[in-house]
Every structure is written in C-alpha cells, then in structure tokens.
PDB file of C-alpha atoms in Angstrom:
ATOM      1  CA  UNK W 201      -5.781  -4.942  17.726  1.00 90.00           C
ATOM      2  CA  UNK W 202      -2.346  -3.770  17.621  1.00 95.00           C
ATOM      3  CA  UNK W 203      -0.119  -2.121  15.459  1.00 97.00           C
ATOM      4  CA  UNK W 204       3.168  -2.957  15.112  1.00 97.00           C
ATOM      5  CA  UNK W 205       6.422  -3.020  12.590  1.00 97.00           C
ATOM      6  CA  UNK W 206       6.391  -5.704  10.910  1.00 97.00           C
ATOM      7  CA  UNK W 207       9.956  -7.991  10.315  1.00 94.00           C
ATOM      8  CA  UNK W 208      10.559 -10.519   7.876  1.00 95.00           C
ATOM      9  CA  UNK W 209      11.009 -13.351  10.502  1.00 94.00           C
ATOM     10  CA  UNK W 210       8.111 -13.115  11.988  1.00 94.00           C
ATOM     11  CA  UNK W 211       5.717 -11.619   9.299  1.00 96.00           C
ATOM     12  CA  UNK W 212       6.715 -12.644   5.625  1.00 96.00           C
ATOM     13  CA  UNK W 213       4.446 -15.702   5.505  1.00 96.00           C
ATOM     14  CA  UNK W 214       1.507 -14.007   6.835  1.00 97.00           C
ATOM     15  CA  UNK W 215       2.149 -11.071   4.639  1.00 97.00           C
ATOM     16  CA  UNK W 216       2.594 -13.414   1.857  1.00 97.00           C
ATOM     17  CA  UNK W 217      -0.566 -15.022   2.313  1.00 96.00           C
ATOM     18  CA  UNK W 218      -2.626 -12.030   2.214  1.00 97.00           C
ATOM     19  CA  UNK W 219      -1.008 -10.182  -0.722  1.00 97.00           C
ATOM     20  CA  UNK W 220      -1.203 -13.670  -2.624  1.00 97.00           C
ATOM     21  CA  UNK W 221      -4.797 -13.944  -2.306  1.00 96.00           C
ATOM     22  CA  UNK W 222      -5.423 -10.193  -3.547  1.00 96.00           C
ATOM     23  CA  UNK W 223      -3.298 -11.094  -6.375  1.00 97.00           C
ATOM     24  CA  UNK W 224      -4.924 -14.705  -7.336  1.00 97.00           C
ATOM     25  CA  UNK W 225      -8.578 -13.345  -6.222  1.00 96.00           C
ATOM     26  CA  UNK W 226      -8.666  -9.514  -7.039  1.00 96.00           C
ATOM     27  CA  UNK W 227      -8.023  -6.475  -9.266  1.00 96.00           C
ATOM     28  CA  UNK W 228      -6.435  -5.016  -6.317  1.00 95.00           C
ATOM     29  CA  UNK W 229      -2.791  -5.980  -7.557  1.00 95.00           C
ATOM     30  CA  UNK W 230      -2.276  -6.085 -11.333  1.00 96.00           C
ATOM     31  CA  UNK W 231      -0.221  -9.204 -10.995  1.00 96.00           C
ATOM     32  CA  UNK W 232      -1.125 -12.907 -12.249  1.00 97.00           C
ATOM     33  CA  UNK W 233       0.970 -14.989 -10.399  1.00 96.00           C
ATOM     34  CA  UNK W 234       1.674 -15.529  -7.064  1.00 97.00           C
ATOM     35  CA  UNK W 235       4.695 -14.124  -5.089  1.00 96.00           C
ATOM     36  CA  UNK W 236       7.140 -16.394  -3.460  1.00 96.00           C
ATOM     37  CA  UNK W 237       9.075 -16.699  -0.427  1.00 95.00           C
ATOM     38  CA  UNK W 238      12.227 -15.356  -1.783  1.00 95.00           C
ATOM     39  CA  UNK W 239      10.481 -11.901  -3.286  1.00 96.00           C
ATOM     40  CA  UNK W 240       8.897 -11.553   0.223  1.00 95.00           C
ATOM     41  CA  UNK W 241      12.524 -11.706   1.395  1.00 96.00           C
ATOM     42  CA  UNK W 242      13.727  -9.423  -1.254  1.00 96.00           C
ATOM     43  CA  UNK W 243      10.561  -7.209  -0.529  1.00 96.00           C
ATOM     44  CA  UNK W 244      11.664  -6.478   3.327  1.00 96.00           C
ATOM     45  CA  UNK W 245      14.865  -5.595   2.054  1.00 96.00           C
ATOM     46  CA  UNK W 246      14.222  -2.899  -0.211  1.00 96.00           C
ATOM     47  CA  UNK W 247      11.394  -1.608   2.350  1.00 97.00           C
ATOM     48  CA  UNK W 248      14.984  -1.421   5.103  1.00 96.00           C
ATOM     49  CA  UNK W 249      17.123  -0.173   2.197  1.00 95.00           C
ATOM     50  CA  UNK W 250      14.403   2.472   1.629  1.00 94.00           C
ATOM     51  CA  UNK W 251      13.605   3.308   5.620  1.00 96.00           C
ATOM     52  CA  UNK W 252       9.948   2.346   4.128  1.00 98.00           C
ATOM     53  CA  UNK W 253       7.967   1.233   7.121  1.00 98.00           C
ATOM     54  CA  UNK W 254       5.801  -1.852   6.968  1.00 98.00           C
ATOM     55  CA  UNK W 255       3.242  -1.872   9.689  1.00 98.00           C
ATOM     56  CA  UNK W 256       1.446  -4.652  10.541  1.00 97.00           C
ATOM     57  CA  UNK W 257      -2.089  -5.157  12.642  1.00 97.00           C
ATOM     58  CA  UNK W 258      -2.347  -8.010  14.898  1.00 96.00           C
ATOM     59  CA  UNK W 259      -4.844  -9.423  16.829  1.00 93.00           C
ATOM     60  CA  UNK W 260      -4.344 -10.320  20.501  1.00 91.00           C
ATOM     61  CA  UNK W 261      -3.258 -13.954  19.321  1.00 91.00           C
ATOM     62  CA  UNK W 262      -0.490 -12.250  17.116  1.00 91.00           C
ATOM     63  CA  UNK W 263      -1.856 -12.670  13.879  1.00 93.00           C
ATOM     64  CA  UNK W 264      -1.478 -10.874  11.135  1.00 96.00           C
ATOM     65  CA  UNK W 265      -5.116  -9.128  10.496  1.00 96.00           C
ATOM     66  CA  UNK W 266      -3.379  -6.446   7.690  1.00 97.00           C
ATOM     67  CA  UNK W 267      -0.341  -4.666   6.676  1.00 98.00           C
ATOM     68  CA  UNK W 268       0.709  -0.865   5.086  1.00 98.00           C
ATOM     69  CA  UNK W 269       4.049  -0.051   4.009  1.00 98.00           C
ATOM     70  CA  UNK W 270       4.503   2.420   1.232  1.00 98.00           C
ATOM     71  CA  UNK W 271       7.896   2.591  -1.418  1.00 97.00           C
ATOM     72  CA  UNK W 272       9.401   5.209  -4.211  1.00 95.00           C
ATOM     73  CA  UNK W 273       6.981   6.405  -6.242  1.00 96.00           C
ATOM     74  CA  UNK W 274       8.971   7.329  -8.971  1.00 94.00           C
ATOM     75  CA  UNK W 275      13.070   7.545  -8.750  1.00 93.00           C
ATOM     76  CA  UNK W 276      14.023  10.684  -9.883  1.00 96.00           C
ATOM     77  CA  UNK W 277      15.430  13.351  -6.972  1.00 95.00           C
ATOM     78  CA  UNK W 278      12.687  15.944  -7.462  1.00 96.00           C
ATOM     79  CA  UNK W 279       9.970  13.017  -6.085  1.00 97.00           C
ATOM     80  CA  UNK W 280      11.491  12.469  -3.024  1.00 97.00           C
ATOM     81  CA  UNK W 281       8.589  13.345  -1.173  1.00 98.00           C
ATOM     82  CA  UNK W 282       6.464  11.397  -2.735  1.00 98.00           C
ATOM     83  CA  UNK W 283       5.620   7.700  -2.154  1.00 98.00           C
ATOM     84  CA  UNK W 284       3.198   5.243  -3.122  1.00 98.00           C
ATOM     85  CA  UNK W 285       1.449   3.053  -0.426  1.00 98.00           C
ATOM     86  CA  UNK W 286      -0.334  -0.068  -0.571  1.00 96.00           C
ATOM     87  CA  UNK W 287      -2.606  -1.658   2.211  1.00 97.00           C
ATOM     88  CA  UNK W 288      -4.146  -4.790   2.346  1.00 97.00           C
ATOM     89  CA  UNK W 289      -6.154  -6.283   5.112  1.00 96.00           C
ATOM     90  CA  UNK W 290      -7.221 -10.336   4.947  1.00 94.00           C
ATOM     91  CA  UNK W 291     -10.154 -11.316   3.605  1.00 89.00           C
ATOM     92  CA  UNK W 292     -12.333 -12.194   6.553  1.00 88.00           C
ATOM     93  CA  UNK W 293     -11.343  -9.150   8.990  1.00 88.00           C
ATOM     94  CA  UNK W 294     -12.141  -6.076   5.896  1.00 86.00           C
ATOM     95  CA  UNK W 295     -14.803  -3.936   7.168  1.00 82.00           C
ATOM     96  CA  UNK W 296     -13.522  -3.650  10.691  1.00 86.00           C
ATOM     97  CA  UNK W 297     -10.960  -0.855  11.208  1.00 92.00           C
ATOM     98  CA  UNK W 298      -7.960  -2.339  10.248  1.00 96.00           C
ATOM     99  CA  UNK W 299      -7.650  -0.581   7.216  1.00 95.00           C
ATOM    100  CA  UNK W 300      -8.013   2.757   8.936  1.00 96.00           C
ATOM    101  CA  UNK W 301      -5.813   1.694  12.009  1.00 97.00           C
ATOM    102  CA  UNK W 302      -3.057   0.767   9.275  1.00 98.00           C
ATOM    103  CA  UNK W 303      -3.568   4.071   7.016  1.00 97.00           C
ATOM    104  CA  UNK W 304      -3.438   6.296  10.129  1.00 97.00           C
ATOM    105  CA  UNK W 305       0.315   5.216  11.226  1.00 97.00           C
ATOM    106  CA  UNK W 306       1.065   5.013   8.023  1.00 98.00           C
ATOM    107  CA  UNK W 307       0.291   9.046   7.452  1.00 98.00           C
ATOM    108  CA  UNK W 308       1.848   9.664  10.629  1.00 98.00           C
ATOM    109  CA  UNK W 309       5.079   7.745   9.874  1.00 98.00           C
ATOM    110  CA  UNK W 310       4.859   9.700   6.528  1.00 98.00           C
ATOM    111  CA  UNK W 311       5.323  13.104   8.130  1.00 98.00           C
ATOM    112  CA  UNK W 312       7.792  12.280  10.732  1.00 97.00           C
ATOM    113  CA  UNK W 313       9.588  10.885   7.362  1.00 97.00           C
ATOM    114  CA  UNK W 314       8.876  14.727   6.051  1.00 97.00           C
ATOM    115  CA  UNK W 315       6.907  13.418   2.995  1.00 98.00           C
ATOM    116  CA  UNK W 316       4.349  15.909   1.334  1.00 98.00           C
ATOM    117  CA  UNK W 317       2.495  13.136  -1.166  1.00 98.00           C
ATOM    118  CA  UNK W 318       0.798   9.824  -0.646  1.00 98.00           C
ATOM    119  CA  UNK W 319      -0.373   8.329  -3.518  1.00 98.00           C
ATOM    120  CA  UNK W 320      -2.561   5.337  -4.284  1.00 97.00           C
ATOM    121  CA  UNK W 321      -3.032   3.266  -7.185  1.00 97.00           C
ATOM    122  CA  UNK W 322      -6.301   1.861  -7.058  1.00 98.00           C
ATOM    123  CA  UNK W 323      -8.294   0.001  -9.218  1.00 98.00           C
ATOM    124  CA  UNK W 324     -11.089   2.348 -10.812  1.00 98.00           C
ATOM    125  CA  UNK W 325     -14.018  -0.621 -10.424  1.00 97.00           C
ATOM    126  CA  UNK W 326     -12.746  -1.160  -6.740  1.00 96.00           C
ATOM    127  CA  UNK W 327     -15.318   1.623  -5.022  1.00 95.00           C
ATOM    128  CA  UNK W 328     -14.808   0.064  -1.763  1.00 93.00           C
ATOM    129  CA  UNK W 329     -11.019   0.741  -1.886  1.00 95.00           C
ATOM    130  CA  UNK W 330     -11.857   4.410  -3.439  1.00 97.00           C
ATOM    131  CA  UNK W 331     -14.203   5.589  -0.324  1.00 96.00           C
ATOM    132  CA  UNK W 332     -11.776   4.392   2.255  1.00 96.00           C
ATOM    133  CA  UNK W 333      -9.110   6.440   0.900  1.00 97.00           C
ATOM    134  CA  UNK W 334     -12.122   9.138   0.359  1.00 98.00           C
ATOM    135  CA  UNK W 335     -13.225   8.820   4.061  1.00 97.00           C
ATOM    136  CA  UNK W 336      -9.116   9.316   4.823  1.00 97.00           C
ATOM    137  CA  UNK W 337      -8.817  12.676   2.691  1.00 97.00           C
ATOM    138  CA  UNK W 338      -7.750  11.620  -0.493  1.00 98.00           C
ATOM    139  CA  UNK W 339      -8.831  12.760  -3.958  1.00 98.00           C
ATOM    140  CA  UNK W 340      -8.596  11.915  -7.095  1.00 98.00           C
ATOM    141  CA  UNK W 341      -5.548  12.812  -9.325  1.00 98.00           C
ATOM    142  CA  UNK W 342      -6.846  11.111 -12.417  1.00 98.00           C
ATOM    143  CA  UNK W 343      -7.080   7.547 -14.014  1.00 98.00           C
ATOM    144  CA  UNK W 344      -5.035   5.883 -16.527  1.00 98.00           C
ATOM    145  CA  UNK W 345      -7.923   3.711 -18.398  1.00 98.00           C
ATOM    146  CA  UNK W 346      -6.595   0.025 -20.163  1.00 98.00           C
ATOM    147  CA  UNK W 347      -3.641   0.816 -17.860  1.00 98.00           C
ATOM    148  CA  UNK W 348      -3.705  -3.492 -16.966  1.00 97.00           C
ATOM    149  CA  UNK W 349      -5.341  -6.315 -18.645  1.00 98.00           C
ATOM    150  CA  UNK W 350      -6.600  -9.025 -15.966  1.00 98.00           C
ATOM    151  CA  UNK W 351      -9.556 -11.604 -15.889  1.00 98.00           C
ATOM    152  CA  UNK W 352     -10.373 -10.772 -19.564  1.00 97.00           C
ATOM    153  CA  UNK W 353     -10.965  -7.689 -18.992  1.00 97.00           C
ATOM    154  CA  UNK W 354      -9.248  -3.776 -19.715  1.00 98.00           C
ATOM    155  CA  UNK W 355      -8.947  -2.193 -15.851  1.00 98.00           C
ATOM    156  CA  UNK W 356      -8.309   1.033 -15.680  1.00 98.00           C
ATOM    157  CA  UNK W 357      -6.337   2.390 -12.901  1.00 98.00           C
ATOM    158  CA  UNK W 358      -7.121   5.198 -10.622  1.00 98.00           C
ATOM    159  CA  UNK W 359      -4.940   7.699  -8.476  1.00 98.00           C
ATOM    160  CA  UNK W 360      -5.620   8.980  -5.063  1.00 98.00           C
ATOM    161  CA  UNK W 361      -3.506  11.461  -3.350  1.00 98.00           C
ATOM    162  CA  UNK W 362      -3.414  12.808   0.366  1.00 98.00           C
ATOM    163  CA  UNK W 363      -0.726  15.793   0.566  1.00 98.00           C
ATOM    164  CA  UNK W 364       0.543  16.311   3.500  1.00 98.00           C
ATOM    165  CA  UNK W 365       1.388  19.462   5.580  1.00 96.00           C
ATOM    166  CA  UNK W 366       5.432  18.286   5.660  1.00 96.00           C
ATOM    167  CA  UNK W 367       7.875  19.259   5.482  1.00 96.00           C
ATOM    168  CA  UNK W 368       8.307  22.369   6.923  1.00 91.00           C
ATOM    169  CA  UNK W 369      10.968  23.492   4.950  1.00 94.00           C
ATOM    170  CA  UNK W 370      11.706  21.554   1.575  1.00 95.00           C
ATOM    171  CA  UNK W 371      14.618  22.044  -0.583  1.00 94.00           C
ATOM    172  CA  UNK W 372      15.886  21.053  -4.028  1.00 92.00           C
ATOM    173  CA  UNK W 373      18.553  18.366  -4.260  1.00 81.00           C
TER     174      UNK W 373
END
C-alpha cells in the first residue's frame, strides 16, 4: 500500500465510488443521494482552492483502497486552525490499515499546515468509526442528538477532536 495525493484525473471516479456507497449504504454521510461527476469535480477544486490535501491509498495495482482529505470547519477567521476531516476506506479492504495509514499523513500534513484542531463528525451509533479515531487520540467534544434524519430513523451526531501541538506561534487575524 501506498499513499499518495490524490488528483481529479486520475482519482475522482474511484473516490466517487467509495463515498457513493457510504452515502447510499451508511450513516457515515448524512446525505440521501448520490454525488455526481461534476460535484467530484467541483469537490477537487475547493480542496486546491483551500490547499486541503486529499490523500489517497493505493494498492500495488493502483487502486484506490481509501482516501482522507479534510476542509474549513467553520468560516469565520478565528477557526483557521481548525478543520474537519473525513476518511473513508472501500468496503472490502476496512479492517486492514488503511484507515490508519490515511489518518497518519493526514495529521502530519495537518501540522506542517500549522493547524491546532482536527475534528470529526461521526455518527454516534457508528462505534467502529468512534474507536479508530479513539485508538488515534481523539476524544469526544460532545454530540448533537436528532442532528440528521436517515433510514427512518433520528441519528445523532458525534464530535471527535485531536489537537495538535501546532503551531508554534499563533496569532489573531
């Protein structure tokens, strides 16, 4: 396995793929329908925009096993080092490192970035997703409950932070 950065070119359609069948077959995306080429496109584009990284593990065939990127995680000045990061690995290679692989470049390109917070937004039923980001150093910042409605049912919505030891020197502004 092999992490790399991902590009739209070469990556969107895998990428696609897997976040499509979280969203169709999972609480791990409050979404109902599936995404489409075009926000894929528009995706990789706010990621660039952003200097958001979106890393990618591939197998020694070049395909896409998983992917971690993380985005704003709210817009006002005083959260600029904070983001919010998703990762998502494909159904038949979970439970085999990826996951960790992915989150561990992703901290790391977090504090050459300078950030101080990761943040996840995890589904509160999804205990598999909540002791991987346990077993990473994350703890829980609290849970929004009926946050999102999906297969009949209230979820409630869970937040798991890391903070990091950057930056060295923050300032306001």
């Amino acid at each position: 396995m092999q992490i790399v950065e991902c590009n739209c070119e070469e990556h969107a359609g895998a990428i696609l793929e897997i976040l499509n069948d979280a969203i169709l077959n999972s609480t791990a995306v409050y979404d109902y329908e599936p995404r489409t080429k075009e926000s894929i496109v528009e995706w990789f584009s706010a990621k660039r925009n952003g200097s958001f990284p979106v890393l990618g593990a591939i197998d020694d065939d070049g395909a896409l096993l998983g992917f971690a990127s993380y985005g704003t995680f709210r817009s006002r000045a005083a959260y600029k080092y904070s983001v919010e990061h998703s990762v998502y690995v494909a159904r038949e290679r979970r439970g085999i490192g990826v996951g960790s692989a992915l989150m561990q470049r992703l901290i790391a390109a977090a504090m050459a970035q300078e950030l101080h917070v990761l943040v996840g937004g995890i589904d509160a039923a999804n205990r598999a997703s909540i002791v991987f980001h346990e077993k990473l150093g994350f703890v829980h910042a609290g849970t929004i409950a009926h946050a999102g409605f999906k297969f009949g049912r209230w979820l409630d919505l869970a937040f798991y932070q890391l903070l990091l030891t950057t930056p060295a020197h923050p300032v306001d502004g």
